[in-house]
Coordinates of C-alpha atoms and ligand atoms in Angstrom, one line a residue:
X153 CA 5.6 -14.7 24.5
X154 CA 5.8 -11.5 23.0
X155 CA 8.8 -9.1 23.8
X156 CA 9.8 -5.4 23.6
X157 CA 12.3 -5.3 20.7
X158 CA 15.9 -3.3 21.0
X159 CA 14.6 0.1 19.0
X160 CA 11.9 2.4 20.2
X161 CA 8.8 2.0 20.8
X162 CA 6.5 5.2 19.1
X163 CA 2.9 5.9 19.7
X164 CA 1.4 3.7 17.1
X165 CA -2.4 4.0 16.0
X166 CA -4.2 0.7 14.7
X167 CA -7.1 1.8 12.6
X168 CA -9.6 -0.8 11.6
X169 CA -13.5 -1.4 11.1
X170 CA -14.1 -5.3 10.4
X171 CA -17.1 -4.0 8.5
X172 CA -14.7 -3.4 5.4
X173 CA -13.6 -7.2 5.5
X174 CA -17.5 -8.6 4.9
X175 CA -17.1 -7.1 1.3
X176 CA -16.6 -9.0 -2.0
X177 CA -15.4 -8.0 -5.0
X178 CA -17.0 -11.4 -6.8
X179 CA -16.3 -14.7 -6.2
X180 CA -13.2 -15.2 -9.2
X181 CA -12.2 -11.9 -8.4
X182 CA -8.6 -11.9 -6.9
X183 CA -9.0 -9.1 -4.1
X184 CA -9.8 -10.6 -0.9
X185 CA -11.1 -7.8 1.5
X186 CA -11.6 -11.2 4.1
X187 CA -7.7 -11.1 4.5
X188 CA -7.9 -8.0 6.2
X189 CA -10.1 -10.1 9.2
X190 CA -7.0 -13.2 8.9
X191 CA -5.0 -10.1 9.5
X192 CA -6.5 -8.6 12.6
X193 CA -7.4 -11.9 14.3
X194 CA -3.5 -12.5 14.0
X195 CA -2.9 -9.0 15.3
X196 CA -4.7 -9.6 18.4
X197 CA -4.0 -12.9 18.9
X198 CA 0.1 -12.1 19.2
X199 CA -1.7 -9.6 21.7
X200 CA -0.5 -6.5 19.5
X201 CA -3.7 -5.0 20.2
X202 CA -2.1 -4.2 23.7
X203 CA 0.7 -2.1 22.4
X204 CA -1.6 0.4 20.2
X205 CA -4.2 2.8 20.3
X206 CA -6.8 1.2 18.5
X207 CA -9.4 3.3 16.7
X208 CA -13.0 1.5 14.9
X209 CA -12.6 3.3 11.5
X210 CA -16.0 5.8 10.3
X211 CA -17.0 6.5 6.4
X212 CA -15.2 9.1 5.2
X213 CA -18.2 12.1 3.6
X214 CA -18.6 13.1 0.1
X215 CA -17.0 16.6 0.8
X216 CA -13.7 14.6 2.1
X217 CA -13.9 12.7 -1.0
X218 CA -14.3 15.4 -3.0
X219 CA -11.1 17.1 -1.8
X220 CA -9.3 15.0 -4.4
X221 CA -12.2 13.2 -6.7
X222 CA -14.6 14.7 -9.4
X223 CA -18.6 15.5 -8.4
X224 CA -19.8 14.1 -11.3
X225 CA -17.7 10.4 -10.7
X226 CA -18.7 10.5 -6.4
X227 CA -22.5 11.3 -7.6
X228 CA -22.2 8.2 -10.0
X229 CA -20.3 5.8 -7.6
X230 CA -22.9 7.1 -4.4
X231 CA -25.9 6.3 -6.7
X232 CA -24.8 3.1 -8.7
X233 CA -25.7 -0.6 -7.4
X234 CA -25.9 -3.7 -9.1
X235 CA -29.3 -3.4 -9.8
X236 CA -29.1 0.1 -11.5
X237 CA -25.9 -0.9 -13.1
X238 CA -27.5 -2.7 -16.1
X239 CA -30.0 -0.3 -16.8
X240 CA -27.5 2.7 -16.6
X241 CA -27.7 4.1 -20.1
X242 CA -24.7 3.3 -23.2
X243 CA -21.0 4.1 -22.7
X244 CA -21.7 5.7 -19.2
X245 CA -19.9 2.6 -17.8
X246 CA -17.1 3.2 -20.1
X247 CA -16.6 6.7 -18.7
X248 CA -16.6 5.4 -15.6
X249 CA -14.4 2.3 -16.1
X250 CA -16.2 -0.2 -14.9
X251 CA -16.0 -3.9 -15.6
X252 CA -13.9 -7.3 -14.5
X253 CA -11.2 -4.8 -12.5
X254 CA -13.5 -2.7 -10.6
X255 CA -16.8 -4.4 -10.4
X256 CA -20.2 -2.6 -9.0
X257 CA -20.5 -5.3 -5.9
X258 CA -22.9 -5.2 -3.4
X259 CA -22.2 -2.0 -1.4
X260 CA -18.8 -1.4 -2.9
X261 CA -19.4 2.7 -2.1
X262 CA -19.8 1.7 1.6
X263 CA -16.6 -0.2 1.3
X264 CA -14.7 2.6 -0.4
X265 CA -15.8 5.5 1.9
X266 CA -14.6 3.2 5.0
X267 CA -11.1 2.3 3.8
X268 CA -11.1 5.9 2.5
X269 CA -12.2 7.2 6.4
X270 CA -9.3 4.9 7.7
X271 CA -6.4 6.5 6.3
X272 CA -8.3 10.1 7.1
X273 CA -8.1 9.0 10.7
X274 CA -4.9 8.1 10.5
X275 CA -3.8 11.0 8.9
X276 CA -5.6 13.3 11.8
X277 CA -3.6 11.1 14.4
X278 CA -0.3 12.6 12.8
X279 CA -1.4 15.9 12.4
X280 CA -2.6 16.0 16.1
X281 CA 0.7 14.6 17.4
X282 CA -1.7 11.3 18.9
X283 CA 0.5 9.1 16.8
X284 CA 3.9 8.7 15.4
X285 CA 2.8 5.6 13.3
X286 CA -0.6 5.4 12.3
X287 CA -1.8 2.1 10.3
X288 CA -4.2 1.3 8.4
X289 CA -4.2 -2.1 6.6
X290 CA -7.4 -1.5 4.1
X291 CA -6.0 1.7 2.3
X292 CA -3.5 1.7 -0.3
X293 CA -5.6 2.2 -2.8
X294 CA -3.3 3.6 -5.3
X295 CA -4.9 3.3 -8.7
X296 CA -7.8 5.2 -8.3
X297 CA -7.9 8.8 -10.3
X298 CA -9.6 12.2 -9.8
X299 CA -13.1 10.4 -12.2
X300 CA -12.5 6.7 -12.2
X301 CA -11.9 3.3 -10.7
X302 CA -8.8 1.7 -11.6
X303 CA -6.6 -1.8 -10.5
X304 CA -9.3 -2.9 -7.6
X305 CA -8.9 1.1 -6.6
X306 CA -12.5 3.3 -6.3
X307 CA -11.6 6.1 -4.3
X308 CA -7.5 7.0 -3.6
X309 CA -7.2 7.1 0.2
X310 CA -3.4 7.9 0.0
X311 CA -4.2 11.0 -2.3
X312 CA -6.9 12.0 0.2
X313 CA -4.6 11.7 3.1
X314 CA -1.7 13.4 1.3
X315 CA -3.9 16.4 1.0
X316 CA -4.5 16.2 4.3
X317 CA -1.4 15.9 5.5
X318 CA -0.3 19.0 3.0
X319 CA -2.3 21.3 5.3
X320 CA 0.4 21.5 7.9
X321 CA 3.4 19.5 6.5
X322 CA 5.8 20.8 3.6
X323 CA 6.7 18.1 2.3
X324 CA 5.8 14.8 2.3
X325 CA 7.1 11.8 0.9
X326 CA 5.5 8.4 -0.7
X327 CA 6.9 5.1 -0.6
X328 CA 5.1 2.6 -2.5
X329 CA 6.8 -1.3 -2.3
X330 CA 3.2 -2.8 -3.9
X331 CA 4.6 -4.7 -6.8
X332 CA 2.4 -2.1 -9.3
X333 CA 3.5 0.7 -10.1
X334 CA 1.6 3.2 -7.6
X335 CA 0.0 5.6 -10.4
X336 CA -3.2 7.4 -9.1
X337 CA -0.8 9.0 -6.9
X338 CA 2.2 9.6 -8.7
X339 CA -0.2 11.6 -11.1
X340 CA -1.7 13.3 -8.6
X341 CA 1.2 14.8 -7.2
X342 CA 2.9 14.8 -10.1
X343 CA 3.2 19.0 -10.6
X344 CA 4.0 19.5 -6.8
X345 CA 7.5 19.2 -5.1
X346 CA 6.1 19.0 -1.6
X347 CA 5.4 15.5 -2.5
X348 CA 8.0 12.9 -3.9
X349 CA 6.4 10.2 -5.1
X350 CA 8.5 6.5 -5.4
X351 CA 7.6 3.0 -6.5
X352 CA 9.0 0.0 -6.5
X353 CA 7.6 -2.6 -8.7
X354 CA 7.6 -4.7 -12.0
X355 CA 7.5 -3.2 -15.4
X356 CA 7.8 -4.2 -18.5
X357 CA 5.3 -1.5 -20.4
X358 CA 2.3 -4.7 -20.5
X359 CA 2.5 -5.6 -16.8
X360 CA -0.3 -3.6 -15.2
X361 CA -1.0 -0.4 -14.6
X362 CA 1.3 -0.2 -17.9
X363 CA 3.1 2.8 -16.5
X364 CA 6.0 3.5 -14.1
X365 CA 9.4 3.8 -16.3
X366 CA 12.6 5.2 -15.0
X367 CA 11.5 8.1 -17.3
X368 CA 8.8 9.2 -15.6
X369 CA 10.3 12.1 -13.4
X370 CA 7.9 14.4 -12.5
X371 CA 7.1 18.0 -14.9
X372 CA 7.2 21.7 -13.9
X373 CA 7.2 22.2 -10.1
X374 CA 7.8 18.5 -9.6
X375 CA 10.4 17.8 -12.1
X376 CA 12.6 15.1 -10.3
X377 CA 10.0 14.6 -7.6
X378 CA 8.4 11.4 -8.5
X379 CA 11.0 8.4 -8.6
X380 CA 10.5 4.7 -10.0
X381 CA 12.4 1.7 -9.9
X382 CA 11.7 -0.6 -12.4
X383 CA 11.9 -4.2 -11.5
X384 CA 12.3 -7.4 -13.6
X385 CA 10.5 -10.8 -12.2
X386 CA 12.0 -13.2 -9.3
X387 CA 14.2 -10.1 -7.5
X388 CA 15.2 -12.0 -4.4
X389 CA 15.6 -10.4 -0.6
X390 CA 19.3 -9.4 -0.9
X391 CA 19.1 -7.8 -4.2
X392 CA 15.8 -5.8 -3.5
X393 CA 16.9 -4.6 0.3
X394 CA 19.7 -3.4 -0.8
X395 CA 18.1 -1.4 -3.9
X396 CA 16.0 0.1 -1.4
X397 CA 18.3 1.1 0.9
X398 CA 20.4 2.3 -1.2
X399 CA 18.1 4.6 -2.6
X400 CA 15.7 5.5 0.4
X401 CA 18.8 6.5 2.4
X402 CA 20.2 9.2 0.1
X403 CA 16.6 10.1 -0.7
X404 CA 15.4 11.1 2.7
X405 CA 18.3 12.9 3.5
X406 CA 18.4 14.8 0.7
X407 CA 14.8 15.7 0.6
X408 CA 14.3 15.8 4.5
X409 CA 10.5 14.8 4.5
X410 CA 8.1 15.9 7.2
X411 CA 6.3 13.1 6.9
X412 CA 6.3 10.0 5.5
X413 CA 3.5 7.3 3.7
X414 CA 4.5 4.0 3.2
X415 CA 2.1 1.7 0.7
X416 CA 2.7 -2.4 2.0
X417 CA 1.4 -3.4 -0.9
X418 CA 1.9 -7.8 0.0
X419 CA 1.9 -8.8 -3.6
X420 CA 5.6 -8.2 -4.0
X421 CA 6.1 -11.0 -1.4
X422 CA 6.8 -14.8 -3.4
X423 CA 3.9 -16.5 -3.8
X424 CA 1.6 -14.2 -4.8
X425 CA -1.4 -15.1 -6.9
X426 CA -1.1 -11.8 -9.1
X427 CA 3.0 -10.7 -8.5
X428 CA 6.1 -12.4 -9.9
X429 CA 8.5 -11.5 -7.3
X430 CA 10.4 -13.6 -4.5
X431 CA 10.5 -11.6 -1.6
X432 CA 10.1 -13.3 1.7
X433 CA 8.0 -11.6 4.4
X434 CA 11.4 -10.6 6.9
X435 CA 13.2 -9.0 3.9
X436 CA 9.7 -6.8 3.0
X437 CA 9.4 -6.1 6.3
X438 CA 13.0 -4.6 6.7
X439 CA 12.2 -1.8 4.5
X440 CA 9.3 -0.6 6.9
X441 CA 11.9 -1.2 9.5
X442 CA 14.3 0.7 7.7
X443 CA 12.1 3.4 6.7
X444 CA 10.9 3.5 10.7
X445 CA 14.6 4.2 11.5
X446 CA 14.1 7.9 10.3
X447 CA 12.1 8.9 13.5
X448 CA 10.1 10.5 11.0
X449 CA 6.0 10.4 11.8
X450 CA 4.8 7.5 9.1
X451 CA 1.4 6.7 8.0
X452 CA 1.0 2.9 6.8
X453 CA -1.2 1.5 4.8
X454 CA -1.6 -1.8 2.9
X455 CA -2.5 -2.2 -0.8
X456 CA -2.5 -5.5 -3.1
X457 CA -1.6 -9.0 -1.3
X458 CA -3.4 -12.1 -3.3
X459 CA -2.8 -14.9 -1.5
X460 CA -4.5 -13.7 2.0
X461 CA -2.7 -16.4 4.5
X462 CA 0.5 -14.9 3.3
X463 CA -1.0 -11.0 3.4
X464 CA -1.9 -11.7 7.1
X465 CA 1.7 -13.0 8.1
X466 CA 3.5 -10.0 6.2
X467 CA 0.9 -7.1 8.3
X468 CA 0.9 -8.8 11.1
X469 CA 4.9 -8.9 10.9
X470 CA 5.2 -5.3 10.6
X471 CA 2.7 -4.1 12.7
X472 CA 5.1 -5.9 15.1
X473 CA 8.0 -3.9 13.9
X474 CA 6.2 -0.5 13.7
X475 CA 4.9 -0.9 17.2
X476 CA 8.4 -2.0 18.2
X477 CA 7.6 -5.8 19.5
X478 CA 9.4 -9.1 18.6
X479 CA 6.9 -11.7 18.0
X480 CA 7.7 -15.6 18.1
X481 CA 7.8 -17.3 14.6
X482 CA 5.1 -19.8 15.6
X483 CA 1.7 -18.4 15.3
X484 CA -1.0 -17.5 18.0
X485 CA -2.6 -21.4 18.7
X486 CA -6.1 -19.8 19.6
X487 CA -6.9 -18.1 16.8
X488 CA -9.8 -18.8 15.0
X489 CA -8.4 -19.7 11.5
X490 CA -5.4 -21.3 12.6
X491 CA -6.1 -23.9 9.4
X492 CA -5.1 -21.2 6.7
X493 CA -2.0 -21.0 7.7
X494 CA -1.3 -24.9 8.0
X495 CA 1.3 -27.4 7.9
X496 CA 4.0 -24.8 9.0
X497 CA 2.1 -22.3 10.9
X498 CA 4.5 -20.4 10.8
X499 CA 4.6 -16.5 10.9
X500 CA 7.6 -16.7 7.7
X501 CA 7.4 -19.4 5.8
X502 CA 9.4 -19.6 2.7
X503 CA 8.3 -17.6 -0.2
X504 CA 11.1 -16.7 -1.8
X505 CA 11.6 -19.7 -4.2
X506 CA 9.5 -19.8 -7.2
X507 CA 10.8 -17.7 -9.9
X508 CA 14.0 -17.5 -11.5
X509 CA 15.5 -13.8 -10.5
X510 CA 15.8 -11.8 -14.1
X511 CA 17.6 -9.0 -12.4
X512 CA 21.2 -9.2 -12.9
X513 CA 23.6 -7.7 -10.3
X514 CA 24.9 -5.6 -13.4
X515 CA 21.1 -4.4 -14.3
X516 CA 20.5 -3.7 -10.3
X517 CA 23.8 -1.8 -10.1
X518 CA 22.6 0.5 -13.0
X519 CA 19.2 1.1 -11.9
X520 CA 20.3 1.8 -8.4
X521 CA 23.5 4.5 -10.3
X522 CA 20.6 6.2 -12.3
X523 CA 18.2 6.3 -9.3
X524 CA 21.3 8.6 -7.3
X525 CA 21.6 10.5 -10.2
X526 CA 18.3 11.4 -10.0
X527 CA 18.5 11.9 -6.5
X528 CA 21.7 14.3 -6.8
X529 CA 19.3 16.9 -8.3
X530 CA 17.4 17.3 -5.3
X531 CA 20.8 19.1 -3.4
X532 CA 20.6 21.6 -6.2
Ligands
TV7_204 C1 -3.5 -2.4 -5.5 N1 -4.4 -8.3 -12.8 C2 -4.1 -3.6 -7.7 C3 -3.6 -4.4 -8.8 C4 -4.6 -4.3 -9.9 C5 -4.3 -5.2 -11.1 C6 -5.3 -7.4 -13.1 C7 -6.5 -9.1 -12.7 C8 -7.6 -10.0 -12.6 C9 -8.9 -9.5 -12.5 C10 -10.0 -10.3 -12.3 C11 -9.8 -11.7 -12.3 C12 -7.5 -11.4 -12.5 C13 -6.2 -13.3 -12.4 C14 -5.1 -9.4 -12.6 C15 -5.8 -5.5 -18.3 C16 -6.9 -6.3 -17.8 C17 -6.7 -7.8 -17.6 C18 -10.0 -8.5 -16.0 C19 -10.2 -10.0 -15.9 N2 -8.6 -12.2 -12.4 C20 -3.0 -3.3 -6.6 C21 -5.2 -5.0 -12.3 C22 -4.9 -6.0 -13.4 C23 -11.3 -9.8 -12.1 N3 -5.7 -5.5 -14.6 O1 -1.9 -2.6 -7.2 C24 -12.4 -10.6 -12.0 O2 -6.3 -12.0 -12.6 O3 -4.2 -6.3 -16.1 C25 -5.3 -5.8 -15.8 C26 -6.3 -5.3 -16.9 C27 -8.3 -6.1 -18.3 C28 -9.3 -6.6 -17.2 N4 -9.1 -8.1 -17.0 C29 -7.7 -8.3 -16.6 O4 -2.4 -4.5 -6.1 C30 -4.7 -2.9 -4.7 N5 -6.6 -7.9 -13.1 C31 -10.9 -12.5 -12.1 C32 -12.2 -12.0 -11.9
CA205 CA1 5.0 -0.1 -6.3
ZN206 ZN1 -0.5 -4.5 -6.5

């Protein structure tokens, strides 16, 4: 059923612990670690699991966290639980940022330091030369900063593995298509040009995190090394592949990345229960196809996605296309939550027909102009 696709095939890593999919964040609480189990039982029911080198996912330690994160916020995350957490003295849980967002759940450190240890395995596949592509659908993380939780985000794997990666490449690039704006990281690296940072996402200065405007270029060392792309709501396929095209072509060749980390982020596809966009699962997954194109080693990792049948169809999709396989629209008819996906059961439904698109081809046109302006500065 499933075939060898037309482009190359690369060493692809799969990195996964179902552990981190037994979490929950609270019962009204819109991030869904389960969708990462609909996700894998798709995976290997479409017989993926063949075409990989899989890897079961350890903790990453406190001195791997602490290559990026404060001691004084690991020490507090490592030591809170829900029990302690009422009894923790005044204001120390707004230091910390905790609340509705970020909640202390029942072994939420345990949960962290695994999706955190995921994309450090990955990132140690592409330094080794194991792995051209290395995957890892439980990072993408990006709001998390240096001494707090942010936007569902504890600890920032994609920082972590950044850092990582910095040891032997130059320069690597970020590509964030999440429908937030991917922050944690942008500041991170936001001094540096050996990493460009880019999202893609919706702003509006409320729409969370708040931040992300075409202004935001990067200072010092990294002046015109971070990138954004604001987005209005509804941007259909056409109008966003093309965006991205048009901007990660010029972008790559200009600043000739080493290596390359791409944030999924599924709540940018239509139907989302948190995003406002209408991108159908084919068109998000041609920008990991396009990025792919490159040849250059990638580390992928997930992110938001709120409406898990539809998370599950996208990372399933494109760990199809990064390990260079065409699967068959209808899904696998053994697999063992073959009712969430119900009546099409389909692996692309329709999504992309809910909101009305408020990007203009005039407002597109501009934004992608501005973006190659931006881009021009990198040939000196
Ligand atoms: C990467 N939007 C993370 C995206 C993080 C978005 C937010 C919620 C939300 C939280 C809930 C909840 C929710 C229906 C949606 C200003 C606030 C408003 C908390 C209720 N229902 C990623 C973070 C964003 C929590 N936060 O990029 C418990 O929506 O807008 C905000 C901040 C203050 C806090 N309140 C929301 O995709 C993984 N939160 C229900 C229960
Ligand atoms: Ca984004
Ligand atoms: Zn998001």
């Amino acid at each position: 059923k499933i075939e060898f696709g037309t482009d190359y095939s690369p060493d692809v890593s799969y990195h996964f612990n179902s552990k981190v999919s037994e979490f929950h964040y609270g019962v009204r609480h819109p991030m869904k670690p389960f969708r990462l189990m609909l996700t894998d039982h798709l995976v290997s029911g479409y017989g993926l699991h063949n075409y990989m080198d899989l890897y079961e996912t350890r903790a990453a330690s406190r001195e791997e966290l602490l290559e990026f994160h404060s001691k004084d916020y690991i020490d507090f995350l490592s030591k809170v639980t829900p029990d302690t957490v009422s009894k923790l003295p005044r204001g120390s849980l707004e230091k910390f940022n905790i609340g509705d967002d970020c909640p202390i759940f029942q072994g939420f450190y345990d949960y962290s330091v695994l999706y955190a240890g995921a994309s450090l395995d990955a990132s140690r596949k592409l330094l080794n030369g194991q792995s051209e592509i290395a995957i890892n659908w439980s990072g993408g993380l990006h709001h998390a900063k240096k001494s707090s939780p942010s936007g569902f985000c504890y600890v920032n794997d994609i920082v972590l593995s950044i850092i990582n990666l910095l040891r032997f490449h130059p320069r690597v690039l970020y590509i964030d298509i999440d429908i937030h704006h991917g922050d944690g990281v942008q500041e991170a690296f936001y001094t540096t040009d050996r990493v460009f940072t880019v999202s893609f996402h919706k702003y509006n200065g409320e729409f969370f995190p708040g931040t992300g405007n075409f202004d935001e270029l990067g200072c010092s060392e990294g002046k015109h090394f971070a990138l954004n792309v604001p987005l209005e709501d509804g941007i259909d396929d056409d109008s966003y592949i093309n965006l991205f095209k048009g901007v990660m072509d010029p972008l790559i060749t200009s600043y000739k990345p080493t290596v390359i980390i791409q944030q999924c982020g599924a709540d940018s596809l239509g139907h989302d229960r948190l995003g406002c966009f209408n991108l159908n699962i084919k068109a998000h997954g041609e920008c990991v196809k396009f990025i792919k194109s490159f040849g250059i080693p990638m580390l992928v990792v997930g992110g938001g996605g709120y409406t898990p049948r539809n998370v599950s169809r996208l990372w399933t999709y494109e760990t199809g296309i990064l390990s260079g396989m065409i699967l068959p629209e209808s899904l696998p008819e053994d697999s063992p939550f073959r009712e969430w996906f119900g009546p099409d059961y389909s692996l692309y439904p329709t999504l992309g027909d809910l909101y009305e698109n408020k990007n203009s081809k005039k407002f597109l046109e501009n934004v992608r102009i501005r973006c190659l302006e931006r881009i021009r500065y990198l040939q000196g």
